[in-house]
Short mmCIF file of C-alpha atoms in Angstrom, two decimals:
data_model
loop_
_atom_site.label_atom_id
_atom_site.label_comp_id
_atom_site.label_asym_id
_atom_site.label_seq_id
_atom_site.Cartn_x
_atom_site.Cartn_y
_atom_site.Cartn_z
CA UNK V 290 121.60 -107.20 -45.20
CA UNK V 291 119.15 -109.63 -43.69
CA UNK V 292 115.74 -108.44 -42.51
CA UNK V 293 113.44 -110.61 -40.39
CA UNK V 294 109.76 -109.79 -39.92
CA UNK V 295 107.72 -111.52 -37.23
CA UNK V 296 103.95 -111.77 -36.77
CA UNK V 297 101.85 -111.36 -34.75
CA UNK V 298 103.31 -108.95 -32.22
CA UNK V 299 100.96 -110.26 -29.53
CA UNK V 300 99.05 -113.51 -29.31
CA UNK V 301 96.55 -114.62 -26.68
CA UNK V 302 95.38 -118.22 -26.54
CA UNK V 303 93.40 -120.35 -24.14
CA UNK V 304 95.29 -123.00 -22.23
CA UNK V 305 95.35 -126.19 -24.28
CA UNK V 306 95.02 -124.43 -27.62
CA UNK V 307 97.77 -124.19 -30.23
CA UNK V 308 99.83 -121.11 -31.00
CA UNK V 309 101.56 -120.27 -34.28
CA UNK V 310 104.13 -117.52 -34.81
CA UNK V 311 105.39 -116.71 -38.30
CA UNK V 312 108.57 -115.09 -39.58
CA UNK V 313 109.79 -114.09 -43.01
CA UNK V 314 113.38 -113.38 -44.00
CA UNK V 315 114.90 -111.51 -46.92
CA UNK V 316 118.34 -113.05 -47.48
CA UNK V 317 118.10 -116.24 -49.53
CA UNK V 318 121.60 -117.19 -48.29
CA UNK V 319 120.38 -117.51 -44.69
CA UNK V 320 120.61 -121.13 -43.62
CA UNK V 321 120.04 -121.26 -39.87
CA UNK V 322 116.80 -120.32 -38.10
CA UNK V 323 116.60 -120.49 -34.30
CA UNK V 324 113.76 -119.57 -31.97
CA UNK V 325 114.33 -118.01 -28.54
CA UNK V 326 112.04 -117.71 -25.57
CA UNK V 327 112.41 -114.84 -23.10
CA UNK V 328 110.51 -114.84 -19.85
CA UNK V 329 109.88 -111.56 -18.09
CA UNK V 330 113.11 -110.09 -16.78
CA UNK V 331 115.19 -113.03 -17.96
CA UNK V 332 117.68 -113.73 -20.71
CA UNK V 333 116.64 -115.15 -24.10
CA UNK V 334 117.06 -118.92 -24.30
CA UNK V 335 117.13 -121.16 -27.35
CA UNK V 336 114.13 -123.48 -27.56
CA UNK V 337 114.42 -124.96 -31.05
CA UNK V 338 116.25 -124.36 -34.30
CA UNK V 339 116.23 -125.56 -37.89
CA UNK V 340 118.72 -125.58 -40.73
CA UNK V 341 117.94 -124.88 -44.35
CA UNK V 342 118.33 -128.49 -45.43
CA UNK V 343 115.43 -129.54 -43.19
CA UNK V 344 111.75 -128.72 -43.69
CA UNK V 345 110.43 -129.48 -40.22
CA UNK V 346 111.71 -130.24 -36.75
CA UNK V 347 109.80 -131.23 -33.65
CA UNK V 348 110.62 -131.34 -29.95
CA UNK V 349 107.72 -132.50 -27.78
CA UNK V 350 105.06 -129.74 -27.93
CA UNK V 351 107.18 -127.42 -30.07
CA UNK V 352 107.76 -127.65 -33.82
CA UNK V 353 109.32 -125.42 -36.44
CA UNK V 354 108.65 -125.49 -40.17
CA UNK V 355 110.68 -123.88 -42.93
CA UNK V 356 109.68 -122.95 -46.47
CA UNK V 357 112.85 -121.89 -48.27
CA UNK V 358 111.08 -121.02 -51.49
CA UNK V 359 108.76 -118.57 -49.77
CA UNK V 360 111.47 -117.57 -47.27
CA UNK V 361 109.35 -118.03 -44.20
CA UNK V 362 109.45 -120.20 -41.11
CA UNK V 363 107.01 -120.77 -38.28
CA UNK V 364 106.92 -121.86 -34.64
CA UNK V 365 104.09 -124.12 -33.56
CA UNK V 366 103.28 -124.75 -29.90
CA UNK V 367 100.61 -127.35 -29.17
CA UNK V 368 98.67 -127.90 -25.93
CA UNK V 369 99.79 -124.53 -24.58
CA UNK V 370 100.33 -124.13 -20.86
CA UNK V 371 100.56 -121.01 -18.67
CA UNK V 372 104.34 -121.45 -18.44
CA UNK V 373 104.52 -120.96 -22.22
CA UNK V 374 103.65 -117.29 -21.63
CA UNK V 375 106.72 -115.31 -22.70
CA UNK V 376 108.19 -113.31 -25.57
CA UNK V 377 109.31 -115.42 -28.51
CA UNK V 378 111.92 -114.29 -31.02
CA UNK V 379 112.76 -115.79 -34.37
CA UNK V 380 116.16 -115.21 -35.95
CA UNK V 381 118.11 -115.95 -39.11
CA UNK V 382 121.77 -116.15 -40.04
CA UNK V 383 124.13 -117.46 -42.71
CA UNK V 384 127.71 -118.46 -43.17
CA UNK V 385 130.26 -120.15 -41.01
CA UNK V 386 129.73 -117.61 -38.25
CA UNK V 387 126.16 -118.74 -38.00
CA UNK V 388 125.56 -116.94 -34.78
CA UNK V 389 125.59 -113.46 -36.26
CA UNK V 390 121.87 -113.60 -35.80
CA UNK V 391 119.33 -111.10 -37.06
CA UNK V 392 116.24 -111.19 -34.83
CA UNK V 393 112.59 -110.51 -35.44
CA UNK V 394 110.80 -107.94 -33.27
CA UNK V 395 109.28 -110.60 -31.00
CA UNK V 396 105.84 -112.00 -30.19
CA UNK V 397 104.28 -111.69 -26.74
CA UNK V 398 102.42 -114.93 -26.10
CA UNK V 399 99.83 -114.99 -23.32
CA UNK V 400 98.28 -118.30 -22.34
CA UNK V 401 95.08 -117.81 -20.40
CA UNK V 402 94.08 -120.47 -17.90
CA UNK Z 276 130.27 -123.11 -14.61
CA UNK Z 277 129.13 -119.48 -14.66
CA UNK Z 278 128.44 -119.24 -18.44
CA UNK Z 279 128.19 -115.61 -19.59
CA UNK Z 280 128.57 -113.01 -16.84
CA UNK Z 281 127.61 -109.37 -17.33
CA UNK Z 282 128.25 -106.47 -14.99
CA UNK Z 283 126.72 -104.22 -13.85
CA UNK Z 284 123.07 -105.32 -13.80
CA UNK Z 285 121.78 -101.76 -13.64
CA UNK Z 286 123.38 -98.42 -14.50
CA UNK Z 287 122.21 -94.84 -14.69
CA UNK Z 288 124.32 -92.36 -16.64
CA UNK Z 289 124.04 -88.69 -17.42
CA UNK Z 290 124.23 -87.55 -21.03
CA UNK Z 291 127.84 -87.28 -22.13
CA UNK Z 292 129.26 -89.70 -19.57
CA UNK Z 293 131.23 -92.73 -20.65
CA UNK Z 294 131.23 -96.22 -19.23
CA UNK Z 295 132.15 -99.83 -19.97
CA UNK Z 296 129.79 -102.77 -19.78
CA UNK Z 297 131.67 -105.89 -18.86
CA UNK Z 298 131.14 -109.36 -20.34
CA UNK Z 299 133.04 -112.54 -19.53
CA UNK Z 300 132.46 -116.16 -20.52
CA UNK Z 301 134.11 -119.29 -19.18
CA UNK Z 302 133.09 -121.71 -21.94
CA UNK Z 303 136.08 -121.04 -24.23
CA UNK Z 304 133.73 -119.74 -26.92
CA UNK Z 305 135.31 -118.13 -29.97
CA UNK Z 306 132.29 -116.04 -30.88
CA UNK Z 307 131.03 -113.19 -28.68
CA UNK Z 308 128.55 -110.45 -29.41
CA UNK Z 309 126.61 -107.54 -27.95
CA UNK Z 310 122.93 -106.92 -28.56
CA UNK Z 311 120.61 -104.19 -27.40
CA UNK Z 312 116.95 -104.85 -26.73
CA UNK Z 313 114.33 -102.14 -27.12
CA UNK Z 314 110.55 -102.57 -26.88
CA UNK Z 315 109.02 -103.64 -30.20
CA UNK Z 316 112.41 -103.88 -31.92
CA UNK Z 317 113.73 -107.23 -30.86
CA UNK Z 318 117.43 -107.74 -30.35
CA UNK Z 319 119.78 -105.72 -32.54
CA UNK Z 320 123.43 -106.61 -33.00
CA UNK Z 321 125.88 -103.89 -31.98
CA UNK Z 322 129.32 -105.50 -32.38
CA UNK Z 323 130.67 -109.02 -32.55
CA UNK Z 324 133.95 -110.88 -32.39
CA UNK Z 325 135.02 -114.21 -33.87
CA UNK Z 326 138.15 -114.48 -31.75
CA UNK Z 327 140.74 -112.58 -29.74
CA UNK Z 328 141.96 -109.53 -31.63
CA UNK Z 329 139.10 -109.63 -34.17
CA UNK Z 330 135.98 -107.45 -33.96
CA UNK Z 331 133.40 -106.23 -36.43
CA UNK Z 332 130.34 -104.03 -36.56
CA UNK Z 333 126.76 -105.23 -36.39
CA UNK Z 334 123.52 -103.45 -37.28
CA UNK Z 335 123.75 -100.53 -34.80
CA UNK Z 336 127.43 -99.85 -33.95
CA UNK Z 337 127.39 -96.03 -33.71
CA UNK Z 338 128.31 -94.71 -30.28
CA UNK Z 339 129.85 -97.98 -29.11
CA UNK Z 340 133.37 -99.44 -29.12
CA UNK Z 341 134.57 -102.94 -28.41
CA UNK Z 342 137.84 -104.80 -28.06
CA UNK Z 343 138.73 -108.47 -27.62
CA UNK Z 344 142.12 -108.90 -26.01
CA UNK Z 345 141.33 -112.34 -24.55
CA UNK Z 346 139.00 -115.19 -25.47
CA UNK Z 347 137.07 -114.71 -22.22
CA UNK Z 348 136.32 -110.98 -22.17
CA UNK Z 349 134.41 -108.70 -24.52
CA UNK Z 350 133.74 -105.26 -23.00
CA UNK Z 351 131.39 -102.74 -24.59
CA UNK Z 352 132.30 -99.06 -24.25
CA UNK Z 353 129.88 -96.17 -24.49
CA UNK Z 354 131.98 -93.19 -25.49
CA UNK Z 355 129.52 -90.36 -24.75
CA UNK Z 356 126.18 -91.62 -23.51
CA UNK Z 357 122.98 -90.34 -25.13
CA UNK Z 358 119.32 -90.87 -24.09
CA UNK Z 359 118.88 -92.96 -27.27
CA UNK Z 360 121.23 -95.51 -25.73
CA UNK Z 361 118.78 -96.25 -22.92
CA UNK Z 362 118.19 -99.94 -23.39
CA UNK Z 363 118.81 -103.43 -22.08
CA UNK Z 364 122.16 -104.78 -23.27
CA UNK Z 365 122.86 -108.48 -23.68
CA UNK Z 366 126.20 -110.13 -24.22
CA UNK Z 367 126.14 -113.54 -25.91
CA UNK Z 368 128.67 -116.17 -26.86
CA UNK Z 369 128.86 -119.42 -28.76
CA UNK Z 370 131.19 -121.94 -30.24
CA UNK Z 371 132.12 -121.45 -33.86
CA UNK Z 372 130.00 -123.05 -36.53
CA UNK Z 373 126.47 -123.06 -37.80
CA UNK Z 374 123.90 -124.12 -35.28
CA UNK Z 375 125.97 -123.61 -32.15
CA UNK Z 376 123.57 -122.25 -29.53
CA UNK Z 377 123.98 -118.62 -28.55
CA UNK Z 378 124.33 -118.29 -24.76
CA UNK Z 379 123.14 -114.98 -23.36
CA UNK Z 380 124.16 -113.20 -20.20
CA UNK Z 381 121.57 -111.81 -17.77
CA UNK Z 382 121.64 -108.36 -19.30
CA UNK Z 383 122.47 -104.83 -18.20
CA UNK Z 384 119.68 -102.30 -17.90
CA UNK Z 385 121.09 -98.87 -18.83
CA UNK Z 386 119.29 -95.58 -18.37
CA UNK Z 387 120.74 -92.36 -19.77
CA UNK Z 388 119.18 -89.15 -18.44
#
């Protein structure tokens, strides 16, 4: 089955700097790659996603890139703000039931002001 | 619109006890799933359902049962609780099809002593 590895496990950045979180997946048939943000004590919420027919997607300060050949994808956050502090999870899935997601272990992002 | 509702929010069980975690959604979503979240391990899929009367196992199904008699409800049963089942449990739902966002409930924090 699918295996998703996520790095780093923790990341501290200064407010205004950029943050990059990377994930690799094992199943070449995976074709959907979402990212979730989970604030302390809250539920995970989708922040951005990308499909395998797209190499990059951007939404304001957040972008995701996908390299299908290398089977890895990354989350980029620019101009970080204290409210970006949270746990971020990458995930991968395939098939019609694209929401049978396999998650990475998560990255704790701390933005220092 | 309540979204995905989980009850209870907190539960303490003794080893060997059984209980049911409730999950209901009011968005007419075909797909529903249960995840458990443990520190450093991300979210792991326990069971999922693609419609009423249809369920299947995820990555970590042992010790748990599910049923899907209606579109709205997807309860998770712990047959004989063990300390290893201490975790935060999330129910999630989505429409069918690749790229449909997964909507999470607020979670149930379960402690087994």
